[in-house]
XYZ file of C-alpha atoms in Angstrom:
502
model
C 23.970 90.663 -101.173
C 20.413 91.277 -100.023
C 20.108 88.128 -97.932
C 23.509 88.709 -96.326
C 22.523 92.242 -95.445
C 19.396 90.930 -93.744
C 21.458 88.408 -91.754
C 23.961 91.093 -90.645
C 21.165 93.485 -89.727
C 19.445 90.890 -87.579
C 22.695 89.942 -85.837
C 23.383 93.619 -85.096
C 19.891 94.015 -83.648
C 20.391 91.034 -81.348
C 23.735 92.465 -80.256
C 22.260 95.882 -79.415
C 19.354 94.259 -77.599
C 21.663 92.091 -75.504
C 23.849 95.116 -74.734
C 20.753 96.932 -73.484
C 20.055 94.006 -71.145
C 23.093 95.066 -69.079
C 20.984 98.014 -67.884
C 18.270 95.747 -66.520
C 18.753 95.287 -62.781
C 15.149 95.265 -61.570
C 11.590 94.638 -62.686
C 11.113 98.383 -63.068
C 14.079 98.558 -65.464
C 12.632 95.687 -67.493
C 9.071 97.045 -67.649
C 9.508 100.841 -67.986
C 13.273 101.358 -68.471
C 13.536 102.765 -64.947
C 11.527 105.851 -66.054
C 14.728 107.389 -67.467
C 13.983 107.896 -71.195
C 14.606 111.373 -72.723
C 12.310 113.108 -75.210
C 13.996 111.909 -78.421
C 13.898 108.279 -77.263
C 10.260 108.485 -76.124
C 9.257 110.078 -79.451
C 11.172 107.421 -81.376
C 9.702 104.503 -79.452
C 6.133 105.865 -79.798
C 6.613 106.225 -83.559
C 8.514 102.985 -84.138
C 6.086 100.883 -82.107
C 3.198 101.868 -84.372
C 5.058 102.001 -87.669
C 4.947 98.245 -88.183
C 3.995 95.622 -90.725
C 0.442 96.880 -91.123
C 1.704 100.401 -91.966
C 4.163 99.336 -94.666
C 2.379 96.311 -96.125
C -1.229 96.416 -94.890
C -2.265 100.081 -95.061
C -0.545 100.618 -98.410
C -2.364 97.680 -100.022
C -5.706 98.713 -98.509
C -5.279 102.271 -99.793
C -4.662 101.091 -103.362
C -7.846 99.009 -103.283
C -10.182 101.249 -101.259
C -8.596 104.716 -101.121
C -8.365 106.964 -98.053
C -11.847 105.893 -97.014
C -10.512 102.385 -96.371
C -7.657 103.485 -94.081
C -9.661 105.638 -91.672
C -8.757 103.295 -88.805
C -5.035 103.463 -89.497
C -3.286 105.904 -89.849
C -6.077 108.415 -89.054
C -7.491 106.692 -85.969
C -4.138 105.287 -84.839
C -2.258 108.590 -84.937
C -5.111 110.421 -83.194
C -4.976 107.757 -80.479
C -1.370 108.683 -79.658
C -2.087 112.408 -79.777
C -5.174 112.080 -77.544
C -3.264 109.809 -75.158
C -0.593 112.488 -74.855
C -2.980 115.406 -74.412
C -5.595 113.889 -72.069
C -4.150 110.775 -70.409
C -0.337 111.027 -70.204
C -0.090 113.598 -67.425
C -2.642 111.929 -65.153
C -1.225 108.424 -65.593
C 2.390 109.522 -65.318
C 1.829 111.158 -61.914
C 0.511 107.891 -60.510
C 3.868 106.138 -61.118
C 2.355 102.735 -61.889
C 3.986 99.731 -63.537
C 1.095 98.702 -65.818
C -2.245 100.016 -67.017
C -3.839 97.150 -65.069
C -2.580 98.723 -61.831
C -4.799 101.720 -62.541
C -7.924 99.565 -62.758
C -7.092 97.899 -59.433
C -6.521 101.175 -57.597
C -9.572 102.850 -59.109
C -12.082 99.988 -59.051
C -10.701 96.902 -57.291
C -9.354 93.426 -58.043
C -12.255 92.117 -60.150
C -12.112 94.976 -62.646
C -8.320 94.648 -62.731
C -8.564 90.945 -63.618
C -11.184 91.348 -66.363
C -9.594 94.354 -68.073
C -6.113 92.801 -67.887
C -7.333 89.631 -69.591
C -8.998 91.713 -72.314
C -5.834 93.765 -72.858
C -3.606 90.680 -73.037
C -5.938 88.926 -75.499
C -6.058 92.033 -77.702
C -2.326 91.763 -78.363
C -2.604 88.291 -79.849
C -3.653 89.507 -83.308
C -1.357 92.536 -83.275
C 1.864 90.667 -82.458
C 0.874 87.802 -84.757
C 0.597 90.280 -87.625
C 4.213 91.333 -87.065
C 5.409 87.719 -86.942
C 3.488 86.991 -90.128
C 5.159 89.959 -91.813
C 8.607 88.761 -90.751
C 7.866 85.452 -92.437
C 6.817 87.300 -95.589
C 10.058 89.331 -95.634
C 12.273 86.260 -95.209
C 10.364 84.514 -97.995
C 10.744 87.459 -100.384
C 14.423 88.279 -99.782
C 15.404 84.606 -100.073
C 13.549 84.304 -103.403
C 11.324 81.607 -101.924
C 14.143 79.482 -100.471
C 12.833 80.214 -96.966
C 9.101 79.495 -96.666
C 6.848 81.997 -94.920
C 6.273 79.541 -92.079
C 10.007 79.020 -91.538
C 10.529 82.768 -91.762
C 7.950 83.304 -89.012
C 9.806 80.904 -86.731
C 13.185 82.565 -87.402
C 11.768 86.065 -86.943
C 9.945 85.194 -83.729
C 13.097 83.597 -82.286
C 15.181 86.731 -83.006
C 12.680 89.165 -81.490
C 12.148 86.891 -78.483
C 15.889 86.759 -77.798
C 16.553 90.449 -77.251
C 13.114 91.293 -75.815
C 13.292 88.550 -73.198
C 16.682 89.716 -71.908
C 16.593 93.485 -72.404
C 12.934 94.348 -71.880
C 12.004 98.001 -72.320
C 15.651 99.088 -72.476
C 16.212 96.885 -75.557
C 12.974 98.069 -77.124
C 13.773 101.761 -76.534
C 17.371 101.712 -77.806
C 16.507 99.662 -80.883
C 13.464 101.826 -81.597
C 15.639 104.942 -81.777
C 18.032 103.289 -84.244
C 15.225 101.726 -86.230
C 13.279 104.992 -86.439
C 16.306 106.575 -88.122
C 16.524 103.677 -90.588
C 12.775 103.772 -91.276
C 12.589 107.507 -91.944
C 15.747 107.683 -94.033
C 14.975 104.521 -95.974
C 11.376 105.385 -96.762
C 12.223 108.912 -97.910
C 14.999 107.610 -100.169
C 12.758 104.964 -101.740
C 9.995 107.545 -102.188
C 12.415 109.836 -104.015
C 13.609 106.964 -106.227
C 10.126 105.718 -107.141
C 8.739 109.220 -107.771
C 11.320 109.606 -110.511
C 9.758 106.642 -112.336
C 6.253 108.131 -112.283
C 6.875 111.756 -113.211
C 7.065 113.057 -109.639
C 4.900 113.176 -106.543
C 2.381 115.502 -108.204
C 1.705 113.006 -110.984
C 0.968 110.204 -108.513
C -1.303 112.417 -106.392
C -3.165 113.662 -109.484
C -3.665 110.105 -110.740
C -4.952 108.959 -107.340
C -7.315 111.934 -107.109
C -8.707 111.265 -110.579
C -9.326 107.649 -109.572
C -11.249 108.765 -106.473
C -8.650 107.334 -104.066
C -8.325 110.590 -102.118
C -12.006 110.783 -101.162
C -12.004 110.449 -97.392
C -15.545 111.015 -96.109
C -18.512 108.798 -97.118
C -20.915 110.104 -99.752
C -23.987 108.138 -98.695
C -26.319 108.276 -95.711
C -26.054 106.761 -92.258
C -25.441 103.287 -93.727
C -22.096 104.656 -94.956
C -21.323 106.934 -92.028
C -21.953 104.520 -89.151
C -19.366 101.899 -90.282
C -16.953 104.748 -91.100
C -17.208 106.211 -87.589
C -17.005 102.737 -86.068
C -13.746 101.960 -87.871
C -12.274 105.335 -86.865
C -13.197 104.993 -83.176
C -11.963 101.401 -82.958
C -8.300 102.347 -83.163
C -8.583 105.941 -81.964
C -10.127 104.996 -78.605
C -9.582 101.238 -78.395
C -5.793 101.676 -78.522
C -5.611 104.123 -75.604
C -6.048 101.541 -72.783
C -3.113 99.497 -74.105
C 0.016 98.616 -72.168
C 2.434 99.589 -74.969
C 1.018 103.140 -75.048
C 1.089 103.249 -71.236
C 4.704 101.974 -71.124
C 5.917 104.753 -73.394
C 4.203 107.351 -71.240
C 5.562 106.014 -67.957
C 9.086 105.322 -69.287
C 9.719 109.050 -69.799
C 11.976 111.037 -67.479
C 9.264 113.583 -66.715
C 5.572 114.280 -67.128
C 6.306 116.951 -69.739
C 8.362 114.506 -71.828
C 5.591 111.902 -71.541
C 3.067 114.334 -73.042
C 5.367 115.771 -75.721
C 6.777 112.397 -76.756
C 3.341 110.875 -77.310
C 2.031 113.856 -79.315
C 5.195 114.173 -81.419
C 5.437 110.426 -82.055
C 1.791 110.278 -83.147
C 2.198 113.281 -85.457
C 5.316 111.881 -87.123
C 3.602 108.520 -87.537
C 0.641 110.121 -89.313
C 2.769 111.864 -91.934
C 5.152 108.967 -92.562
C 2.299 106.475 -92.952
C 1.544 108.160 -96.286
C 4.931 107.185 -97.748
C 4.083 103.442 -98.132
C 0.676 104.440 -99.571
C 2.430 106.633 -102.129
C 4.830 103.810 -103.053
C 2.074 101.220 -103.467
C -0.027 103.482 -105.671
C 3.044 104.385 -107.740
C 3.503 100.658 -108.380
C 0.105 100.527 -110.094
C 1.174 103.357 -112.385
C 4.539 101.737 -113.196
C 3.127 98.331 -114.175
C -0.694 98.120 -114.029
C -0.860 94.524 -115.269
C 1.676 93.019 -112.867
C 0.536 94.831 -109.749
C -3.146 94.666 -110.617
C -2.849 90.882 -110.586
C -1.033 91.010 -107.229
C -3.827 93.097 -105.737
C -6.257 90.299 -106.529
C -4.014 87.460 -105.316
C -1.914 88.834 -102.411
C -1.964 92.615 -102.083
C 0.630 92.521 -99.276
C 3.264 91.613 -101.888
C 2.798 94.803 -103.942
C 5.514 96.849 -102.243
C 8.134 94.073 -101.873
C 7.634 93.083 -105.535
C 7.949 96.696 -106.669
C 11.276 97.055 -104.872
C 12.687 93.713 -106.035
C 11.689 94.068 -109.692
C 12.079 97.789 -110.350
C 14.938 99.108 -108.186
C 18.702 98.454 -107.924
C 20.181 96.244 -105.198
C 21.221 99.246 -103.098
C 17.621 100.453 -102.987
C 16.479 96.936 -102.076
C 18.893 96.917 -99.136
C 17.552 100.297 -97.982
C 13.908 99.251 -98.305
C 14.147 95.895 -96.589
C 16.301 97.441 -93.872
C 13.545 99.963 -93.213
C 10.869 97.269 -93.405
C 12.688 94.986 -90.985
C 13.205 97.932 -88.643
C 9.500 98.713 -88.695
C 8.417 95.141 -88.058
C 10.980 94.314 -85.386
C 10.449 97.497 -83.394
C 6.698 96.976 -83.406
C 6.835 93.248 -82.620
C 9.267 93.589 -79.709
C 7.216 96.333 -78.063
C 3.906 94.545 -78.529
C 5.407 91.300 -77.258
C 6.723 92.955 -74.094
C 3.534 94.842 -73.191
C 1.082 91.938 -72.626
C 3.761 89.834 -70.914
C 4.482 92.538 -68.326
C 0.754 93.167 -67.813
C -0.022 89.469 -67.319
C 2.817 89.036 -64.831
C 2.037 92.149 -62.777
C -1.755 92.034 -62.734
C -2.526 88.315 -62.790
C 0.462 86.223 -61.681
C 1.632 88.598 -58.959
C -1.765 89.450 -57.490
C -3.770 86.284 -58.080
C -1.320 83.351 -58.354
C 2.181 83.896 -56.929
C 1.834 86.510 -54.219
C 4.751 88.073 -52.320
C 7.279 87.588 -55.105
C 10.662 89.233 -54.619
C 11.856 91.694 -57.260
C 14.239 89.071 -58.677
C 11.449 86.503 -58.906
C 9.166 89.093 -60.460
C 11.771 89.923 -63.142
C 12.270 86.243 -63.927
C 8.499 85.718 -64.156
C 8.202 88.559 -66.686
C 10.903 87.007 -68.863
C 9.185 83.620 -68.744
C 5.897 85.333 -69.664
C 7.581 86.933 -72.706
C 8.759 83.502 -73.853
C 5.362 81.848 -73.333
C 3.406 84.639 -75.014
C 5.864 84.568 -77.923
C 5.210 80.870 -78.466
C 1.440 81.394 -78.369
C 1.688 84.265 -80.845
C 3.825 82.190 -83.214
C 1.283 79.350 -83.157
C -1.546 81.809 -83.864
C 0.368 83.434 -86.748
C 1.171 80.068 -88.328
C -2.503 79.078 -88.332
C -4.212 82.383 -89.163
C -5.437 83.216 -92.655
C -6.332 86.856 -91.945
C -4.491 89.727 -93.626
C -1.930 91.749 -91.669
C -4.136 94.862 -91.768
C -7.233 93.032 -90.519
C -5.334 91.252 -87.750
C -4.196 94.612 -86.378
C -7.537 96.371 -86.881
C -9.424 93.604 -85.062
C -7.029 93.687 -82.097
C -8.519 96.841 -80.610
C -12.178 95.884 -80.588
C -12.086 94.095 -77.240
C -10.260 96.937 -75.445
C -12.638 99.481 -76.971
C -15.714 97.765 -75.522
C -14.201 96.622 -72.207
C -11.341 98.874 -71.094
C -11.679 102.368 -72.588
C -14.788 103.569 -70.734
C -13.587 102.548 -67.232
C -10.269 104.288 -67.913
C -11.664 107.542 -69.330
C -14.542 107.879 -66.870
C -12.316 106.881 -63.961
C -9.911 109.716 -64.746
C -12.479 112.401 -65.538
C -15.677 111.555 -63.623
C -15.507 111.426 -59.834
C -18.764 109.507 -59.509
C -17.477 106.542 -61.532
C -17.351 103.554 -59.182
C -16.752 99.817 -59.057
C -20.371 98.968 -59.872
C -20.378 101.309 -62.868
C -17.158 99.776 -64.199
C -18.499 96.222 -63.858
C -21.779 97.089 -65.592
C -19.894 98.924 -68.347
C -17.605 95.942 -68.969
C -20.481 93.443 -68.853
C -22.734 95.363 -71.247
C -19.860 96.301 -73.544
C -18.498 92.777 -73.917
C -21.857 90.975 -74.100
C -23.396 93.304 -76.686
C -20.221 93.198 -78.822
C -20.080 89.391 -78.758
C -23.787 89.050 -79.563
C -23.463 91.459 -82.479
C -20.411 89.602 -83.797
C -22.317 86.315 -83.684
C -25.692 87.415 -85.052
C -25.159 90.650 -87.003
C -21.457 91.039 -87.790
C -22.093 92.415 -91.285
C -24.856 94.839 -90.361
C -24.802 98.619 -90.652
C -23.800 99.047 -87.006
C -20.294 97.671 -86.328
C -20.394 95.347 -83.301
C -17.599 97.239 -81.536
C -19.443 100.568 -81.889
C -22.554 99.045 -80.315
C -20.345 97.644 -77.555
C -18.816 101.094 -76.911
C -22.229 102.776 -76.639
C -23.496 100.065 -74.299
C -20.355 100.376 -72.193
C -20.889 104.125 -71.786
C -24.527 103.524 -70.827
C -23.483 100.876 -68.327
C -20.980 103.193 -66.663
C -23.523 106.008 -66.316
C -26.361 103.830 -65.036
C -24.204 101.626 -62.821
C -22.457 104.553 -61.136
C -25.615 106.598 -60.550
C -27.712 103.749 -59.119
C -27.285 102.668 -55.463
C -24.249 100.402 -55.111
C -25.376 96.745 -55.045
C -21.914 95.145 -55.166
C -21.198 95.372 -51.465
C -17.915 97.106 -52.183
C -17.110 100.673 -51.253
C -17.123 103.245 -53.993
C -14.107 105.479 -54.296
C -14.767 108.680 -52.346
C -13.671 112.044 -53.643
C -10.617 112.289 -51.388
C -9.417 108.849 -52.491
C -10.015 109.811 -56.122
C -7.731 112.799 -55.552
C -5.159 110.461 -54.025
C -4.871 108.556 -57.296
C -3.460 111.590 -59.023
C -0.782 112.089 -56.376
C 0.021 108.417 -55.947
C 3.715 107.529 -55.707
C 5.109 104.039 -56.059
C 7.683 102.484 -53.780
C 11.381 102.642 -54.683
C 11.221 99.213 -56.349
C 8.723 100.432 -58.900
C 5.867 98.285 -57.630
C 2.557 99.888 -56.813
C 2.297 101.065 -53.251
C -0.857 99.764 -51.601
C -2.695 102.726 -50.155
C -4.558 101.909 -46.925
C -7.795 103.353 -48.316
C -7.477 102.093 -51.883
C -10.488 99.993 -52.977
C -10.217 96.289 -52.184
C -12.401 93.265 -52.563
C -14.401 92.562 -49.404
C -13.189 89.488 -47.541
């Protein structure tokens, strides 16, 4: 019954995704759903995109082993990222009516900064999407009782997500996210209610976790404890903001107000629901300490699936794996679409195949989805990292290379092309050097990279411009916030926008 339910669920998802593809008539429809999404859909897609494999399988296992201190990056940093994006970035970016986050870097700083930041953003998605594909393989392996290997499951899962994402784009992602959010929330609450009855209630689980020190959040030591703690928190809280999937949800909204509210509400809901898998995983330790203690040492990602399969009725198994599949598929489709659209718009269109028609541009985005999906599958099949670590590591490169130019560009008028280039250079080089020579030191490499990036922006922007390119004057900076795209959804080229010198 369980395996047939999974098959039917996947077929239904493909059907809904292909139905959504009938709404795709232009590149703008494919990339940002024509900017027509209402509040409930925007909220759902923000939540569902982040509530993925790492939330259900990765965070829960990490919490059981390390407590709240170990999950500071996600959900604490991740949910704050969405809330901060809504409060401080959504309104400014929405008004500019851009297709990708890379378009912002081109308008604000020029082609070189656009190219470098786009490459960093695209690369950052490799680990994130691979984590979702890896989780799909795990689910297929578990529900088939080992008949389907994890590797085969990854291939099947990737093929399904590729099918509806490649045809339906953001419309498929948005419609499925709304349905899957309902399944996730209902399923997780039902399973939480069922499991709490086996442990004496929620209070008993919380009391047990508190007695074991699992609810201690802040470090107890000196700076050697606090510096890595802050570094982990900032990695996802700030490193996730300059990401195309966050940007797409903001710009897909029907209005600026919905963009802000949807991001804040989605991030808030995500924070609270991320505790449900943590509760379930810790309850498993109380139900059978020997069985699940051994799993923690061998493969902690199997704790929750094993709990459901061995200690709940078939109906509950159907509910759980339906919610789990919803979480993984919604996250994987969104994170597969985002880098593909960014690569097509900011690299292929502006550096390789110029003057593409809208039809050619749409076809190029679909081909990019297919190619990126194949690369992600290959990476997932050959990676030995845990789901949680694959996701956590994804944001380091955008933290050190893309966050400072975005934040300073929006809020500091003196930020210029030279400052952005120095910030990116210092951020990336210091991060890479730290990863190579002092990866396990007190100072996390990505935190050093962030501090160097901030220094580079300040120094580079305040010193005389040595790049030979015009800085963005105050009136042009104001233009960015009133920028309107052409009717096709492509970025309108302002006559005074910064360009590379010929």
